[in-house]
Tab-separated table of C-alpha atoms in Angstrom:
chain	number	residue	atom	x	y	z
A	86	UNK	CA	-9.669	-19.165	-0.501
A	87	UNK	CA	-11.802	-20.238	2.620
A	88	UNK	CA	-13.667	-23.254	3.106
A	89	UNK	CA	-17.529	-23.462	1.964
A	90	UNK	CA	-18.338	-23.272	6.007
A	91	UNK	CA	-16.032	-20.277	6.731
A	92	UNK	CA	-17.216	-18.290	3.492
A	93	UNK	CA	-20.885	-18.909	4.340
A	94	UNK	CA	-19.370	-17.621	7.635
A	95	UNK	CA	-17.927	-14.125	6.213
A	96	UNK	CA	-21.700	-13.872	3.653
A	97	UNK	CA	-23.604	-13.951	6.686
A	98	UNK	CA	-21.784	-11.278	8.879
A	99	UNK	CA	-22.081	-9.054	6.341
A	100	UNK	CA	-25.373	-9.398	5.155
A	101	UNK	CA	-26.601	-9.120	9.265
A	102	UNK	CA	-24.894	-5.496	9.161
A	103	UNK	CA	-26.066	-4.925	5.621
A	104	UNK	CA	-22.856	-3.826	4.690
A	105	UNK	CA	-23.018	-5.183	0.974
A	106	UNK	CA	-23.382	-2.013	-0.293
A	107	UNK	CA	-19.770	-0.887	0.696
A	108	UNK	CA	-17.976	-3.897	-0.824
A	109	UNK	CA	-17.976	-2.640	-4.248
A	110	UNK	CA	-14.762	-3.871	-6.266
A	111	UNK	CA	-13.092	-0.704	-6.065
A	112	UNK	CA	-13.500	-0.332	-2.821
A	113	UNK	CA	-12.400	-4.252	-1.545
A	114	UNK	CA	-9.357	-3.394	-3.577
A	115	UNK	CA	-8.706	-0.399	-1.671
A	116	UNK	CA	-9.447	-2.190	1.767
A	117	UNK	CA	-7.016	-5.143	0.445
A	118	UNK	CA	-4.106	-2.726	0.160
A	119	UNK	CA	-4.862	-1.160	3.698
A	120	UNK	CA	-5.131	-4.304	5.352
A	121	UNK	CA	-2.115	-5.519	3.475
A	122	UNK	CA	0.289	-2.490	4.771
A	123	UNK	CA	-1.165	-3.002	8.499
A	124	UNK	CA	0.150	-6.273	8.219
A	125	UNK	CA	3.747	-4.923	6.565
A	126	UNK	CA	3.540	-2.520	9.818
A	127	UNK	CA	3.743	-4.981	12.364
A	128	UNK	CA	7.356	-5.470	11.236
A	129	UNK	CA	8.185	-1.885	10.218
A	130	UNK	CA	11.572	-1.056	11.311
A	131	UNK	CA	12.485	-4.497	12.726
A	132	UNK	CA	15.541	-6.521	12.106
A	133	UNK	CA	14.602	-10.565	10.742
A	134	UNK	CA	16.119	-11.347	14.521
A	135	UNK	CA	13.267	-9.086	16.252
A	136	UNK	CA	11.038	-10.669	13.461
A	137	UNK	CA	11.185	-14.124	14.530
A	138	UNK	CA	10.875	-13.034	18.060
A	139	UNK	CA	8.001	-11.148	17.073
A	140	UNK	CA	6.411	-14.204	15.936
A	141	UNK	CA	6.985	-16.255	18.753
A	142	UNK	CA	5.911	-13.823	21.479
A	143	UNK	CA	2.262	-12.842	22.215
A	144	UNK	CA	2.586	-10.526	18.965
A	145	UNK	CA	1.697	-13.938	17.006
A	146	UNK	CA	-1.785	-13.496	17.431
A	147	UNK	CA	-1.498	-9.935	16.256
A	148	UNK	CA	0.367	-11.156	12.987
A	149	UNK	CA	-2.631	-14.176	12.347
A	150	UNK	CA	-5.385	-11.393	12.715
A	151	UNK	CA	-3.789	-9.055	10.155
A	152	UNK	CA	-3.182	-12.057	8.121
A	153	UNK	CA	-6.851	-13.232	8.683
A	154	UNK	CA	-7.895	-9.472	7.524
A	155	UNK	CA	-6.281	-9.745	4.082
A	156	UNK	CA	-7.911	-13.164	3.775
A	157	UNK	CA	-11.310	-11.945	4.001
A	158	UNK	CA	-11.522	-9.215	1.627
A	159	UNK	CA	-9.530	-11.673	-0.532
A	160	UNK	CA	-12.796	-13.830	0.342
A	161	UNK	CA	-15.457	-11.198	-0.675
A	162	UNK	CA	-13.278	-10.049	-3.549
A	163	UNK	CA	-13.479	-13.703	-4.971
A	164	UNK	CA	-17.017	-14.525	-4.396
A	165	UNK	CA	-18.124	-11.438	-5.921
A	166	UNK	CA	-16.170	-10.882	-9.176
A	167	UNK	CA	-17.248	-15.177	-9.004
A	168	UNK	CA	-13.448	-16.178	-9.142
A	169	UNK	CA	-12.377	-19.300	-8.452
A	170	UNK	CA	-9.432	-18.721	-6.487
A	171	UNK	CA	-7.506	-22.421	-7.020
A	172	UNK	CA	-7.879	-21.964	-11.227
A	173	UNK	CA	-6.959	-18.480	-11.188
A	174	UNK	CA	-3.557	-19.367	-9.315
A	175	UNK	CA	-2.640	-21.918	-10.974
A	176	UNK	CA	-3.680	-20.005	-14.125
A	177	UNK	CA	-1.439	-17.451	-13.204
A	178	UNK	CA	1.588	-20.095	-11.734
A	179	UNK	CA	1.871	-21.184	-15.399
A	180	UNK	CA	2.241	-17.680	-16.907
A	181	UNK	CA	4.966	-17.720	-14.131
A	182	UNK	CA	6.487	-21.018	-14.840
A	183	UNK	CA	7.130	-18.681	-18.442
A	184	UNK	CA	8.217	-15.442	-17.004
A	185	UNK	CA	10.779	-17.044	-15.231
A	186	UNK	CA	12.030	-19.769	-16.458
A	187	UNK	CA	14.077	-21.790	-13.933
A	188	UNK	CA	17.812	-21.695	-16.169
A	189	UNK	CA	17.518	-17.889	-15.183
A	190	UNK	CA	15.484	-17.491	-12.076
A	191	UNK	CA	17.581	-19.844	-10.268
A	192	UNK	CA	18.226	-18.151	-6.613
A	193	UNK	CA	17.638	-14.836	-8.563
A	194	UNK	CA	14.956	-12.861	-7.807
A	195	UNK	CA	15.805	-9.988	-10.092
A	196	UNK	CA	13.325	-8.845	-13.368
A	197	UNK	CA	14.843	-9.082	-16.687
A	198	UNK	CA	15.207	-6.125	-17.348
A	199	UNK	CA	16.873	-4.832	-14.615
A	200	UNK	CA	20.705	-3.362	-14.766
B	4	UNK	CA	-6.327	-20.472	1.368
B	5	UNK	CA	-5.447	-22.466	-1.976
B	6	UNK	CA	-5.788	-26.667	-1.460
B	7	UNK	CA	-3.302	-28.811	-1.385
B	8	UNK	CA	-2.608	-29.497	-4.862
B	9	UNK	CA	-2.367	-26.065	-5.070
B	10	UNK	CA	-0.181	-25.349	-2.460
B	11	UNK	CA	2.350	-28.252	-3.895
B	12	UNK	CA	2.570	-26.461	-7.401
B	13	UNK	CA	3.642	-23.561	-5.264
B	14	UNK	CA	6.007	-24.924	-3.307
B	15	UNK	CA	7.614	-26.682	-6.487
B	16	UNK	CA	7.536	-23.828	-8.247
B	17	UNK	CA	9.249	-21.781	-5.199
B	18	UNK	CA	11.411	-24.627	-4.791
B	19	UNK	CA	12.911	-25.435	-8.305
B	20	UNK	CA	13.996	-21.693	-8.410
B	21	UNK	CA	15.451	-21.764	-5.128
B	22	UNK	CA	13.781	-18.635	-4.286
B	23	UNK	CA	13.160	-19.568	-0.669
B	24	UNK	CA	15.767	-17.572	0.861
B	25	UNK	CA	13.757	-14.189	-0.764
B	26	UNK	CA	10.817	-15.272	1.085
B	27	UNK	CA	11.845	-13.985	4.426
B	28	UNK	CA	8.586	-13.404	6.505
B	29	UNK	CA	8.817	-9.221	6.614
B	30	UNK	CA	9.398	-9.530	2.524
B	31	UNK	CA	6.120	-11.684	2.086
B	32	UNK	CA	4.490	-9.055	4.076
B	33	UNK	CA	5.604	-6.181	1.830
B	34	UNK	CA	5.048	-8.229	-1.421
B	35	UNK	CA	1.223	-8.717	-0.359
B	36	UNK	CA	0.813	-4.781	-0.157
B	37	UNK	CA	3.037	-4.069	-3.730
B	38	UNK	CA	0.415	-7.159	-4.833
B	39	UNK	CA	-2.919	-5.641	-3.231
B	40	UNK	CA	-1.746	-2.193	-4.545
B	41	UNK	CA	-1.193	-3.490	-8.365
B	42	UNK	CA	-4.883	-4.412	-7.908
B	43	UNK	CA	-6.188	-1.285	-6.910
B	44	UNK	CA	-4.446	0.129	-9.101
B	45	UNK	CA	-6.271	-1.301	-12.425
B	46	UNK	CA	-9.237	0.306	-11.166
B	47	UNK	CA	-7.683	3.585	-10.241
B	48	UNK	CA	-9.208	6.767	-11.664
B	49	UNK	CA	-12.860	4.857	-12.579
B	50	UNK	CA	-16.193	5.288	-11.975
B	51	UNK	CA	-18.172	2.651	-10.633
B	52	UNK	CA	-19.675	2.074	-14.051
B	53	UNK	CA	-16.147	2.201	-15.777
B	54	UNK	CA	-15.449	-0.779	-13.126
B	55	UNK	CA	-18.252	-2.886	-14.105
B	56	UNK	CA	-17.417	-2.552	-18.080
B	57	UNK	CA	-13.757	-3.765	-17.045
B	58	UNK	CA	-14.736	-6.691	-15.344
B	59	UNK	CA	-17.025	-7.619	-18.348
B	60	UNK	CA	-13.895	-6.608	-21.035
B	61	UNK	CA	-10.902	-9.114	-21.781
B	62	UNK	CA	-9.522	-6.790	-18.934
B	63	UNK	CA	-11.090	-8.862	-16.604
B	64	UNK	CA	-7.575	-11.047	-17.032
B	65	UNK	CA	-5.596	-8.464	-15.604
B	66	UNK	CA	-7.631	-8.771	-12.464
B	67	UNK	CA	-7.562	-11.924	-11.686
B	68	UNK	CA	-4.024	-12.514	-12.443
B	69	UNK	CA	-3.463	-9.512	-9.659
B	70	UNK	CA	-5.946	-11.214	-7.319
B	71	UNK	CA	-4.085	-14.673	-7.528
B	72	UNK	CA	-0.534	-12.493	-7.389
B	73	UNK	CA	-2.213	-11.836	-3.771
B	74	UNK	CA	-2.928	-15.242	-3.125
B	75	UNK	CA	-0.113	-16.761	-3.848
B	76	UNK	CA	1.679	-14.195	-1.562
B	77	UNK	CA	-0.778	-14.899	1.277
B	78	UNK	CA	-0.266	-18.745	0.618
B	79	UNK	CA	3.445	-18.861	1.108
B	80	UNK	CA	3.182	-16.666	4.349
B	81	UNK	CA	0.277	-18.489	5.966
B	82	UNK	CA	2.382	-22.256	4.712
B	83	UNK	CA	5.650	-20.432	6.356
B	84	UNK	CA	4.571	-19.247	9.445
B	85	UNK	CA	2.407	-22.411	9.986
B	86	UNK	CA	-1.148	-20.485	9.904
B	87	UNK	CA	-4.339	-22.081	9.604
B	88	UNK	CA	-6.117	-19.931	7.231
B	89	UNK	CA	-9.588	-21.079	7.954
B	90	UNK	CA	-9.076	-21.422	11.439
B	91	UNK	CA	-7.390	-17.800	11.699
B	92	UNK	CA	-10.811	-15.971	9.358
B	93	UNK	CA	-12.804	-17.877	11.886
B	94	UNK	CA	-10.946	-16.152	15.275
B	95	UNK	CA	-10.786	-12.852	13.221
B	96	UNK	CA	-14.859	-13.313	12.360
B	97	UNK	CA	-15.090	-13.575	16.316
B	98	UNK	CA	-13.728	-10.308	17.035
B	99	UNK	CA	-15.020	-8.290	14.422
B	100	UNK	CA	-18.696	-9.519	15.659
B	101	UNK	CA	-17.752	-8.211	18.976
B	102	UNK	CA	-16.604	-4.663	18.011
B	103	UNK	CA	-19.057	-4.489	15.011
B	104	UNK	CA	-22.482	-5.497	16.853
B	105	UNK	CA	-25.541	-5.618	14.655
B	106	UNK	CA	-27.291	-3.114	16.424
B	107	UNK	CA	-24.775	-0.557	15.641
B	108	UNK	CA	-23.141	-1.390	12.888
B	109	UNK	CA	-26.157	-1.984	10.794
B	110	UNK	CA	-26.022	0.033	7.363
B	111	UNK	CA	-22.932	1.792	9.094
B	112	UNK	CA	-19.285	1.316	7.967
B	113	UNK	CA	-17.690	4.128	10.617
B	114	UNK	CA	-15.952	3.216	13.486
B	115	UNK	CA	-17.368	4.295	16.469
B	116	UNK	CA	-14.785	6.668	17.551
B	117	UNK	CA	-15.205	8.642	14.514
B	118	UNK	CA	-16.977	12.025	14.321
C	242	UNK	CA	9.710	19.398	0.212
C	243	UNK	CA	9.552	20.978	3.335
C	244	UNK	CA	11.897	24.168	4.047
C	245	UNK	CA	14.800	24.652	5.435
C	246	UNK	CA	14.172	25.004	9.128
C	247	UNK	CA	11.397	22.366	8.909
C	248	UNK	CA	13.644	19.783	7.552
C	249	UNK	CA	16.044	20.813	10.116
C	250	UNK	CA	13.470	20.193	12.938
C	251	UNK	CA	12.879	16.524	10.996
C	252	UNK	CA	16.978	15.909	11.346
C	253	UNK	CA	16.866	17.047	15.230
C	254	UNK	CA	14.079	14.949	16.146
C	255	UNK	CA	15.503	12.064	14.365
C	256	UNK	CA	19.037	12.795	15.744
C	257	UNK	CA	17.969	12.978	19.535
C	258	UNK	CA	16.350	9.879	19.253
C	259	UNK	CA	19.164	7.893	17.530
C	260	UNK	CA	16.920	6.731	14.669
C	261	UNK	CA	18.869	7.451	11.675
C	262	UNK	CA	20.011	3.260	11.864
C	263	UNK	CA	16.150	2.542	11.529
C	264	UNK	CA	16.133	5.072	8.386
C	265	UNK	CA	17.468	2.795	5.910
C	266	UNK	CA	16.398	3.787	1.928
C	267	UNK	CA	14.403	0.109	1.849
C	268	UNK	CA	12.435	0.787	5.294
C	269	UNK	CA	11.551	4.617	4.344
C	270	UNK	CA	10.168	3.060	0.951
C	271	UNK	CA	8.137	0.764	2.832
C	272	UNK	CA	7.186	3.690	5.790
C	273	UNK	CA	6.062	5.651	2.651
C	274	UNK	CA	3.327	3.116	1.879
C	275	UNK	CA	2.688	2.272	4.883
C	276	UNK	CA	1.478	5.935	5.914
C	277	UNK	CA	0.011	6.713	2.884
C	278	UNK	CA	-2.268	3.425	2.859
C	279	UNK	CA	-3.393	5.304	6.577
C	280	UNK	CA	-4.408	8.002	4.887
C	281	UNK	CA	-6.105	6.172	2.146
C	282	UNK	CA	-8.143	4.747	5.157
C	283	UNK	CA	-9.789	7.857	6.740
C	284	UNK	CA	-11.615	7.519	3.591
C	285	UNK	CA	-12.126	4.152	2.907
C	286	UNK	CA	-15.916	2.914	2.219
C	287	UNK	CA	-16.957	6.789	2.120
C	288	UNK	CA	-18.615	8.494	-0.498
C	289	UNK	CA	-17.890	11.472	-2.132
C	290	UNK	CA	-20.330	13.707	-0.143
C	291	UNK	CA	-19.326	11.907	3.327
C	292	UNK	CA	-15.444	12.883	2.366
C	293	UNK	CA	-16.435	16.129	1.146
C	294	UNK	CA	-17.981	16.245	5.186
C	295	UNK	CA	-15.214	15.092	6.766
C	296	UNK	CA	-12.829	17.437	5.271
C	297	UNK	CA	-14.811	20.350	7.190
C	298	UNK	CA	-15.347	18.256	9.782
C	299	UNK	CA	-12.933	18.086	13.477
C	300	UNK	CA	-11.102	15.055	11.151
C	301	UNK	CA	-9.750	16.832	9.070
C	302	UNK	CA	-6.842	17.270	11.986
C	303	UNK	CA	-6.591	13.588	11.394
C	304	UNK	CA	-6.335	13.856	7.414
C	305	UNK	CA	-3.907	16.682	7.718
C	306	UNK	CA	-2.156	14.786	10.393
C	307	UNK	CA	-1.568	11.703	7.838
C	308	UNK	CA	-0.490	13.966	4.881
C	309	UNK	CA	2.154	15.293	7.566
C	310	UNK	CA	3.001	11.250	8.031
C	311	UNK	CA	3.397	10.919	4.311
C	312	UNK	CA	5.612	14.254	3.874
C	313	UNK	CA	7.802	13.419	6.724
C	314	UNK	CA	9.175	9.955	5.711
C	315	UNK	CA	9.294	11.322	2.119
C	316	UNK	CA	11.488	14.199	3.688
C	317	UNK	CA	13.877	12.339	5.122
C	318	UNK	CA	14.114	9.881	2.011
C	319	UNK	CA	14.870	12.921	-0.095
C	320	UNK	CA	17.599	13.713	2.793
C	321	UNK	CA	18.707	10.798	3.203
C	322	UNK	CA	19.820	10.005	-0.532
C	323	UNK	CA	20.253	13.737	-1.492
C	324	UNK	CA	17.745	14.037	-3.888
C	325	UNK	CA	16.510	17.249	-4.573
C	326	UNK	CA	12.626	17.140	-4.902
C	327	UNK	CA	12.099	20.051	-7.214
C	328	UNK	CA	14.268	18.960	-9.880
C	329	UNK	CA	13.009	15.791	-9.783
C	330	UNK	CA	9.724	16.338	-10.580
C	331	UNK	CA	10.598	18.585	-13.121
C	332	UNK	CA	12.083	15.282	-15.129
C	333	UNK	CA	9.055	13.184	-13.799
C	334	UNK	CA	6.380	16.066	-15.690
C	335	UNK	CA	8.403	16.216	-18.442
C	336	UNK	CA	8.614	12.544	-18.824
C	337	UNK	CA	4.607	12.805	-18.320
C	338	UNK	CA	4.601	15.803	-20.529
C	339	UNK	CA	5.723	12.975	-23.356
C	340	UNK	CA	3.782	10.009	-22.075
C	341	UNK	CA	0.390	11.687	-21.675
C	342	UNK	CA	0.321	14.317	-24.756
C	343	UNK	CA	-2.259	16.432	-24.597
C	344	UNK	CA	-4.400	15.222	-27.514
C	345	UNK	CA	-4.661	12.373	-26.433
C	346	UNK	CA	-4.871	12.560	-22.898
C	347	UNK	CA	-7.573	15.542	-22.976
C	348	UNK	CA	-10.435	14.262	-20.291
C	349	UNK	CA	-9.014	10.932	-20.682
C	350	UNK	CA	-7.515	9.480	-17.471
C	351	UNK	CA	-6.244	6.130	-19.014
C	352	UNK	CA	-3.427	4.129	-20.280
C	353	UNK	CA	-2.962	3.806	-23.919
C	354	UNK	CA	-2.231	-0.089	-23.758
C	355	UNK	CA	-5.814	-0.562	-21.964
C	356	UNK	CA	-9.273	-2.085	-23.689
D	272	UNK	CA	5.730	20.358	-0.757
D	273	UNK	CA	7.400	21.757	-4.175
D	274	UNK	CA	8.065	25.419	-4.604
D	275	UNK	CA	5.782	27.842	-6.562
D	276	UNK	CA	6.490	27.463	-10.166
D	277	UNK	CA	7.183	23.935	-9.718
D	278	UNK	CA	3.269	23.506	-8.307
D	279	UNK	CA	2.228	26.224	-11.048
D	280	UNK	CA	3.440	23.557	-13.805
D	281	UNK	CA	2.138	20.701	-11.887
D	282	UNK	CA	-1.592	22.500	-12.092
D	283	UNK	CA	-0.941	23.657	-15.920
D	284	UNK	CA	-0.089	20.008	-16.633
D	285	UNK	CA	-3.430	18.841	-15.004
D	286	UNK	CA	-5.495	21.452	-16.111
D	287	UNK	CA	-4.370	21.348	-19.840
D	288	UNK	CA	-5.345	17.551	-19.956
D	289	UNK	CA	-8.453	18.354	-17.903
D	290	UNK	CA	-7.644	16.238	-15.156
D	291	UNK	CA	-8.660	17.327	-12.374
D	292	UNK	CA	-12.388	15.625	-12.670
D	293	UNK	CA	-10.229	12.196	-11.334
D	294	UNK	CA	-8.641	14.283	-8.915
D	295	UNK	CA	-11.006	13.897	-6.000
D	296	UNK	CA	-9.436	13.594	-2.704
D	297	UNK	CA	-9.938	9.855	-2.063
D	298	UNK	CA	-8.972	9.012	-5.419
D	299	UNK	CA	-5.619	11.020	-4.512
D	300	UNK	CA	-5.180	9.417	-0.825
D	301	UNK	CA	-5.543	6.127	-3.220
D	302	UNK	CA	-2.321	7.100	-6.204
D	303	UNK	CA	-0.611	7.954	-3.136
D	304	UNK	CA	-0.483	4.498	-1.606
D	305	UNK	CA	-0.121	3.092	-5.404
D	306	UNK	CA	3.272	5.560	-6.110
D	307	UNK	CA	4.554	4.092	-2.865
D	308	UNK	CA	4.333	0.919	-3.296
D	309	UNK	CA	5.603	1.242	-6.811
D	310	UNK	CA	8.983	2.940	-4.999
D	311	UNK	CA	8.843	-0.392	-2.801
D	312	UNK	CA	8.573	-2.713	-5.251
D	313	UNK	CA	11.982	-1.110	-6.833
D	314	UNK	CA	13.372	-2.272	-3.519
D	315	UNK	CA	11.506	-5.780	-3.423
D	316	UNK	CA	13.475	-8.819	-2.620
D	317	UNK	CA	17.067	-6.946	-2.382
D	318	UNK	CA	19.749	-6.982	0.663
D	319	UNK	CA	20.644	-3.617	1.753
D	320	UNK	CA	24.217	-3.739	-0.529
D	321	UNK	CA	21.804	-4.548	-3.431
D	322	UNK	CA	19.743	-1.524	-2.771
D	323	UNK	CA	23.387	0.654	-2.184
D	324	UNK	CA	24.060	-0.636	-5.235
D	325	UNK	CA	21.162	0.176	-6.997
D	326	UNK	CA	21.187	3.812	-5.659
D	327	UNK	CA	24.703	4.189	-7.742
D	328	UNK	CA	23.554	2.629	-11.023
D	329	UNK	CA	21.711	3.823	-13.652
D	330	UNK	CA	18.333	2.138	-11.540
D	331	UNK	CA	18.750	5.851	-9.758
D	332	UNK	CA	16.412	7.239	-12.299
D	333	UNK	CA	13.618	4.858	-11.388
D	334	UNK	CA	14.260	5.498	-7.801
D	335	UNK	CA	14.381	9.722	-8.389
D	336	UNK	CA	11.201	8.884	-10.892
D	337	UNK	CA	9.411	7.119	-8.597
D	338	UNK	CA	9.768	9.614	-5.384
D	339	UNK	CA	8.613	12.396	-7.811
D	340	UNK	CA	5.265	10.507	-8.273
D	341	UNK	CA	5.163	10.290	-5.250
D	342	UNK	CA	5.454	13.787	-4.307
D	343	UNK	CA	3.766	14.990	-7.202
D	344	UNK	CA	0.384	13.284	-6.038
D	345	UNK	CA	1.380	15.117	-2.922
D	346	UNK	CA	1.632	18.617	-4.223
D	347	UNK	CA	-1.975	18.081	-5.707
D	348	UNK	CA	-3.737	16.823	-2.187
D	349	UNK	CA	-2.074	19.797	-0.593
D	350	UNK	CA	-2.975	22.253	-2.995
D	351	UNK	CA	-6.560	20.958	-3.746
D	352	UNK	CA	-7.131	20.745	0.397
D	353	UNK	CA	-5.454	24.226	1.040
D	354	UNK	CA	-3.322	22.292	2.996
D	355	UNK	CA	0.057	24.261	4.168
D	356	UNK	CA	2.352	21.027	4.577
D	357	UNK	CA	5.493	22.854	6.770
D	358	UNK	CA	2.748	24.172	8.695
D	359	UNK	CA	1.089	20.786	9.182
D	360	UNK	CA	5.036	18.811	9.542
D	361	UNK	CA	5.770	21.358	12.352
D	362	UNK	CA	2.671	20.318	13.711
D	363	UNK	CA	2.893	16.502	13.790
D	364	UNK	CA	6.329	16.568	14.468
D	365	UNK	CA	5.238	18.385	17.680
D	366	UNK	CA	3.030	15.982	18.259
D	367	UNK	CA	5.652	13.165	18.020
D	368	UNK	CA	7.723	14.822	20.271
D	369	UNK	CA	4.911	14.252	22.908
D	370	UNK	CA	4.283	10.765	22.047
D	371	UNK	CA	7.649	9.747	21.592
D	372	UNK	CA	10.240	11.374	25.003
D	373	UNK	CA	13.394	10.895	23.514
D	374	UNK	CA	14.167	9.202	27.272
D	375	UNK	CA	12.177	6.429	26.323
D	376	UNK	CA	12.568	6.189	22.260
D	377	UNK	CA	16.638	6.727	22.261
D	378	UNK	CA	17.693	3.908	20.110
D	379	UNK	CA	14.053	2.113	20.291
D	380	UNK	CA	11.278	2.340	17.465
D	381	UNK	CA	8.938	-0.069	19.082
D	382	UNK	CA	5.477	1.988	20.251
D	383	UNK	CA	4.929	1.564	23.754
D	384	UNK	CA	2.148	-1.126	23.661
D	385	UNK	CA	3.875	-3.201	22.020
D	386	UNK	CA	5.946	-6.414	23.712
């Protein structure tokens, strides 16, 4: 996820605030959708023009802190359940790599099982 | 976020299925919260204790296949947009020591403006 | 959803305001998550007994104020593609009526495909 | 939300499977935020003549299906907070009448601190 230096980073300001106690599992998963949809807000109701405005104008920095939000519950999520983050995605890439497999994915994002 | 080898089998994987043009920057955004919310929820309706015999159960899986659907969201928005992952936690950790200051925020999840 | 006069109050204010090219099916989807996962935060990293405070406490204008959020987008989504709520879930519980059978589902909260 | 006898079967269909134990508030702000994003995911990935055409093909269902969840999660948080919803829409709508002058918001989503 993060490097060793920026994980030991996110341990220690939460063990200064003693805030351990709220990151239960159920409760980072929670904050991970939250922070996830204040991200999605930051382009609510804007064109892909106004988008890539967006994220060459002051907004940026906005954007990266969102971004940076989902990344450290992501972070706490991780080292707590004791996931390693690189094995589970490629892990998961493979059961991809099945799901859709590239004669019928190609430029198709549709399911299956979809009309 | 993921290292570089990681990143690669991504990006191939992305690649080979020519699913680039999907990957718009506002679409990533609102894939990471369908993600984060297919997380959450596996451990809707449990107790705390129900949450600790899941992630010692063979549905442990489930949840790390949902946590690395996250990541590999967050991984082809942060490679898109050009973000520094570690460098952007590190900004983020900045702020959040400013507006959460030991003294106050000590055993204390509320923000300040709350009742 | 809401009645008549309310939803016509929801068409004025939208109409004034030329807004009805923001309201497109996709974006109210992603509105409706969006406000929800707001109201999902007033009671993030709470307990039961602090939401149980809260909810007699001067927030619950806020909590009221988000469910408002939630109802309006869902409102106009129901407008918009000329749904008509009531009927709908009518299917949806008879659908769950079938899925969730009482014997089965007595006191019992989960799936029937889960450990 | 949903008129009477469509909440009374709503509460029979809870209280016959002796559901509402998972029903607490936060668990309810939580399916909320979980429905919605489900309805978004229908839309994930798709142009807007992908989603017109989905809202004329037999994916209708899903749509209809998933907007009942949605409001059916609804109709419980209202009920189990004594909330009134047309009372509380005419409220915030009022309120978004003050914070958004139609002089200033004609044509223009973007919140005022924004770029």
């Amino acid at each position: 996820m993060v490097n060793d230096s920026v994980m030991t980073a996110l341990l220690e300001f939460r063990s200064k605030r003693n805030w351990e106690q709220f990151h239960k599992p159920k409760e980072l998963a929670s904050a991970l959708t939250i922070e996830a949809s204040e991200l999605q807000e930051v382009f609510q109701w804007k064109t892909e023009e106004e988008v890539a405005h967006l994220l060459s104008s002051p907004s940026r920095e906005k954007i990266v802190d969102e971004i940076a939000d989902v990344a450290i519950i992501l972070s706490y999520l991780c080292h707590d359940l004791g996931i390693d983050l690189n094995g589970a995605v490629l892990s998961k890439l493979q059961k991809n790599e099945a799901k859709y497999p590239v004669e019928k994915a190609y430029g198709n994002a549709k399911k299956y099982n979809e009309d």
